Amino acid sequence: MLAATHRFSFYVQAIFWVSLCVRIFFLGNHDLLTEEAYYWNYSTHLDFGYLDHPPMVAVLIKGFTLLLGQNEFAVRCPALLCWGISAYFMYRWTELIQKGSGKFSVLLLSILPFFFLNSCVTTPDMPLMAAWAGALYYLYQALSQHKAQAWYGAGICIGLGLVAKYSIALLIMTTGLFLIFNREQRAWLLRKEPYFAAVLILVLFSPVIYWNAMHDWMSFSFQSTRRLQGKLYFSLHQLLGVLILFLTPLGIIGCTKLFQRSHNAILTVSTKKFIQVFTVSPLLVFAVFSCFRAIKLDWIGPSLLAVLPWLACLMNQQRTVLQHWLRTGPALICGYVLILGCLTYGQPALVNQKLFSPVLTISWQELTQSFYQVAASLSKPPSQTQPIFVPLDTYRIESELNFYQRKQWMAHPNLPPFPVHHAGMFGIRGLMFEWWDTNDLHGKTVIFISKEKNTLNSDSIQTTTQPLSPIMSVWGKSQTHGAKLIPYYYQIAQVL
């Protein structure tokens, strides 16, 4: 028995370390995704808020790029840091529930698709996940173990979570429901600690509230009422598919056991109620929403943290369940290696083409250098003009151009970046670039860039500019073997 336990412990640790090493290896081996480059642009315009998200992701990226330089590894390090913070809180929380189960909770964080893949890219979801895990840890102590001081930790975590992404407000809603509808918990409504926790949340979140107040509440509106606009769309089946994908069928089976008396008897009544409520309530909100609107893959990920201690306890109590997970873990990691390897190295080419859009696999660094050479040729005699890049899309091209020009400048100080400006005056929205790019383009020489050739012939451009060159193209090439993947069109013009 002891030998078997030791062997299982070795397997768990081996899977954890392999998972961690794989993620570290791939952190800097792939060009930034356009979303990551956009959040890096956040970090060059630090503020208390932005149109689409609060500022936590910008602060983290800024800190790591100051420490490690302007490179992909530095931009992605915050994701792994936040994963580590999440793992710490989940380990501590699971150990409170059942001694010896903490390592299995970390194992699940190391192998389940949402937690593994999201720890390889920096988005607001990762600091949200860290704050969510911390909030669950302290809320459990407050609500199930009646530790009054834990309310303050919960307040700090939720406050920081709101500075990462607004969706952690679902935890506030769930906590309120838990207090109101659970007779044993209503006594907290007469105690000072929950209200002091609310004050902590408000203090930490107040800079974001202030920023929204100064900007016509645009971020709150963007992430709330805007989600309810547009056509009706039934996506409940997609939500269920995402749940199966994120938890795997084995995890789904474990979740059903949470509601079976023959299995959940290993938990105390208060622990069982806590995990059930804090798992189901956020998912129920997403389920209702999905009956009328489309959902995004990343929305439900953090809400799955609440069920991980239960799955970990099952692994600790039932050896067959543990054995199934120990077989599933290596298979999942092998799948991730194949996916990340295919994305990074472009091989096998056929699989790469089937799995990924060319926009994900092109070398933005090389494409930026190609456009830089076009701009540099205009700044030399006899023209000696200072051209401005004007990408004709919402944010993707501008985000990548800004990052890879800055990276090039850091490596070669004699190659300063050319300015990039959003195409708002030509009828194209630009998210936060609409507020950052405020230069007057009239009379300026610009280089329009578009993935679609027809965009360069639009009326809004033809009537406001004088072409200085025909429409030409630069190929976006593979990051590894240089194969031509997708053309980007450009035209030099003067704005009238």
PDB file of N, CA and C in Angstrom, residues 146-177:
ATOM      1  N   HIS A 146     -16.148  29.654   9.428  1.00  0.00           N
ATOM      2  CA  HIS A 146     -16.558  30.738  10.327  1.00  0.00           C
ATOM      3  C   HIS A 146     -15.366  31.541  10.857  1.00  0.00           C
ATOM      4  N   LYS A 147     -14.403  31.800   9.994  1.00  0.00           N
ATOM      5  CA  LYS A 147     -13.254  32.628  10.356  1.00  0.00           C
ATOM      6  C   LYS A 147     -13.524  34.057   9.897  1.00  0.00           C
ATOM      7  N   ALA A 148     -13.809  34.923  10.844  1.00  0.00           N
ATOM      8  CA  ALA A 148     -14.238  36.283  10.509  1.00  0.00           C
ATOM      9  C   ALA A 148     -13.166  37.058   9.751  1.00  0.00           C
ATOM     10  N   GLN A 149     -11.898  36.876  10.140  1.00  0.00           N
ATOM     11  CA  GLN A 149     -10.823  37.639   9.505  1.00  0.00           C
ATOM     12  C   GLN A 149     -10.662  37.291   8.026  1.00  0.00           C
ATOM     13  N   ALA A 150     -11.148  36.129   7.621  1.00  0.00           N
ATOM     14  CA  ALA A 150     -10.997  35.720   6.221  1.00  0.00           C
ATOM     15  C   ALA A 150     -11.788  36.619   5.276  1.00  0.00           C
ATOM     16  N   TRP A 151     -12.787  37.324   5.804  1.00  0.00           N
ATOM     17  CA  TRP A 151     -13.543  38.238   4.953  1.00  0.00           C
ATOM     18  C   TRP A 151     -12.637  39.306   4.339  1.00  0.00           C
ATOM     19  N   TYR A 152     -11.635  39.722   5.086  1.00  0.00           N
ATOM     20  CA  TYR A 152     -10.763  40.784   4.569  1.00  0.00           C
ATOM     21  C   TYR A 152      -9.925  40.278   3.401  1.00  0.00           C
ATOM     22  N   GLY A 153      -9.449  39.035   3.518  1.00  0.00           N
ATOM     23  CA  GLY A 153      -8.716  38.450   2.395  1.00  0.00           C
ATOM     24  C   GLY A 153      -9.601  38.312   1.168  1.00  0.00           C
ATOM     25  N   ALA A 154     -10.860  37.913   1.398  1.00  0.00           N
ATOM     26  CA  ALA A 154     -11.798  37.792   0.279  1.00  0.00           C
ATOM     27  C   ALA A 154     -12.047  39.147  -0.367  1.00  0.00           C
ATOM     28  N   GLY A 155     -12.173  40.177   0.456  1.00  0.00           N
ATOM     29  CA  GLY A 155     -12.394  41.521  -0.080  1.00  0.00           C
ATOM     30  C   GLY A 155     -11.240  41.993  -0.940  1.00  0.00           C
ATOM     31  N   ILE A 156     -10.018  41.735  -0.472  1.00  0.00           N
ATOM     32  CA  ILE A 156      -8.836  42.140  -1.247  1.00  0.00           C
ATOM     33  C   ILE A 156      -8.781  41.390  -2.576  1.00  0.00           C
ATOM     34  N   CYS A 157      -9.020  40.087  -2.535  1.00  0.00           N
ATOM     35  CA  CYS A 157      -8.947  39.284  -3.769  1.00  0.00           C
ATOM     36  C   CYS A 157     -10.020  39.689  -4.771  1.00  0.00           C
ATOM     37  N   ILE A 158     -11.239  39.903  -4.291  1.00  0.00           N
ATOM     38  CA  ILE A 158     -12.305  40.298  -5.216  1.00  0.00           C
ATOM     39  C   ILE A 158     -12.039  41.695  -5.763  1.00  0.00           C
ATOM     40  N   GLY A 159     -11.534  42.586  -4.911  1.00  0.00           N
ATOM     41  CA  GLY A 159     -11.199  43.928  -5.386  1.00  0.00           C
ATOM     42  C   GLY A 159     -10.146  43.898  -6.473  1.00  0.00           C
ATOM     43  N   LEU A 160      -9.093  43.106  -6.249  1.00  0.00           N
ATOM     44  CA  LEU A 160      -8.055  42.964  -7.277  1.00  0.00           C
ATOM     45  C   LEU A 160      -8.610  42.269  -8.516  1.00  0.00           C
ATOM     46  N   GLY A 161      -9.532  41.329  -8.299  1.00  0.00           N
ATOM     47  CA  GLY A 161     -10.149  40.653  -9.437  1.00  0.00           C
ATOM     48  C   GLY A 161     -10.946  41.605 -10.308  1.00  0.00           C
ATOM     49  N   LEU A 162     -11.636  42.560  -9.687  1.00  0.00           N
ATOM     50  CA  LEU A 162     -12.380  43.554 -10.454  1.00  0.00           C
ATOM     51  C   LEU A 162     -11.454  44.468 -11.241  1.00  0.00           C
ATOM     52  N   VAL A 163     -10.227  44.637 -10.754  1.00  0.00           N
ATOM     53  CA  VAL A 163      -9.239  45.424 -11.491  1.00  0.00           C
ATOM     54  C   VAL A 163      -8.651  44.604 -12.638  1.00  0.00           C
ATOM     55  N   ALA A 164      -8.933  43.289 -12.635  1.00  0.00           N
ATOM     56  CA  ALA A 164      -8.471  42.413 -13.717  1.00  0.00           C
ATOM     57  C   ALA A 164      -9.555  42.212 -14.771  1.00  0.00           C
ATOM     58  N   LYS A 165     -10.769  41.871 -14.315  1.00  0.00           N
ATOM     59  CA  LYS A 165     -11.871  41.626 -15.251  1.00  0.00           C
ATOM     60  C   LYS A 165     -13.176  41.687 -14.468  1.00  0.00           C
ATOM     61  N   TYR A 166     -14.172  42.317 -15.039  1.00  0.00           N
ATOM     62  CA  TYR A 166     -15.408  42.581 -14.310  1.00  0.00           C
ATOM     63  C   TYR A 166     -16.186  41.321 -13.945  1.00  0.00           C
ATOM     64  N   SER A 167     -15.943  40.229 -14.621  1.00  0.00           N
ATOM     65  CA  SER A 167     -16.783  39.045 -14.427  1.00  0.00           C
ATOM     66  C   SER A 167     -16.642  38.419 -13.047  1.00  0.00           C
ATOM     67  N   ILE A 168     -15.643  38.842 -12.267  1.00  0.00           N
ATOM     68  CA  ILE A 168     -15.553  38.310 -10.901  1.00  0.00           C
ATOM     69  C   ILE A 168     -16.706  38.832 -10.048  1.00  0.00           C
ATOM     70  N   ALA A 169     -17.457  39.786 -10.574  1.00  0.00           N
ATOM     71  CA  ALA A 169     -18.663  40.240  -9.880  1.00  0.00           C
ATOM     72  C   ALA A 169     -19.636  39.087  -9.662  1.00  0.00           C
ATOM     73  N   LEU A 170     -19.514  38.030 -10.464  1.00  0.00           N
ATOM     74  CA  LEU A 170     -20.348  36.844 -10.254  1.00  0.00           C
ATOM     75  C   LEU A 170     -20.094  36.217  -8.890  1.00  0.00           C
ATOM     76  N   LEU A 171     -18.866  36.344  -8.387  1.00  0.00           N
ATOM     77  CA  LEU A 171     -18.573  35.834  -7.043  1.00  0.00           C
ATOM     78  C   LEU A 171     -19.286  36.659  -5.982  1.00  0.00           C
ATOM     79  N   ILE A 172     -19.384  37.964  -6.210  1.00  0.00           N
ATOM     80  CA  ILE A 172     -20.114  38.817  -5.272  1.00  0.00           C
ATOM     81  C   ILE A 172     -21.579  38.407  -5.251  1.00  0.00           C
ATOM     82  N   MET A 173     -22.145  38.209  -6.432  1.00  0.00           N
ATOM     83  CA  MET A 173     -23.540  37.765  -6.534  1.00  0.00           C
ATOM     84  C   MET A 173     -23.741  36.430  -5.819  1.00  0.00           C
ATOM     85  N   THR A 174     -22.831  35.485  -6.069  1.00  0.00           N
ATOM     86  CA  THR A 174     -22.964  34.153  -5.472  1.00  0.00           C
ATOM     87  C   THR A 174     -22.847  34.218  -3.955  1.00  0.00           C
ATOM     88  N   THR A 175     -21.919  35.031  -3.467  1.00  0.00           N
ATOM     89  CA  THR A 175     -21.758  35.186  -2.018  1.00  0.00           C
ATOM     90  C   THR A 175     -23.019  35.763  -1.396  1.00  0.00           C
ATOM     91  N   GLY A 176     -23.604  36.768  -2.053  1.00  0.00           N
ATOM     92  CA  GLY A 176     -24.842  37.351  -1.552  1.00  0.00           C
ATOM     93  C   GLY A 176     -25.964  36.327  -1.483  1.00  0.00           C
ATOM     94  N   LEU A 177     -26.103  35.538  -2.524  1.00  0.00           N
ATOM     95  CA  LEU A 177     -27.134  34.491  -2.529  1.00  0.00           C
ATOM     96  C   LEU A 177     -26.878  33.460  -1.436  1.00  0.00           C
TER      97      LEU A 177
END
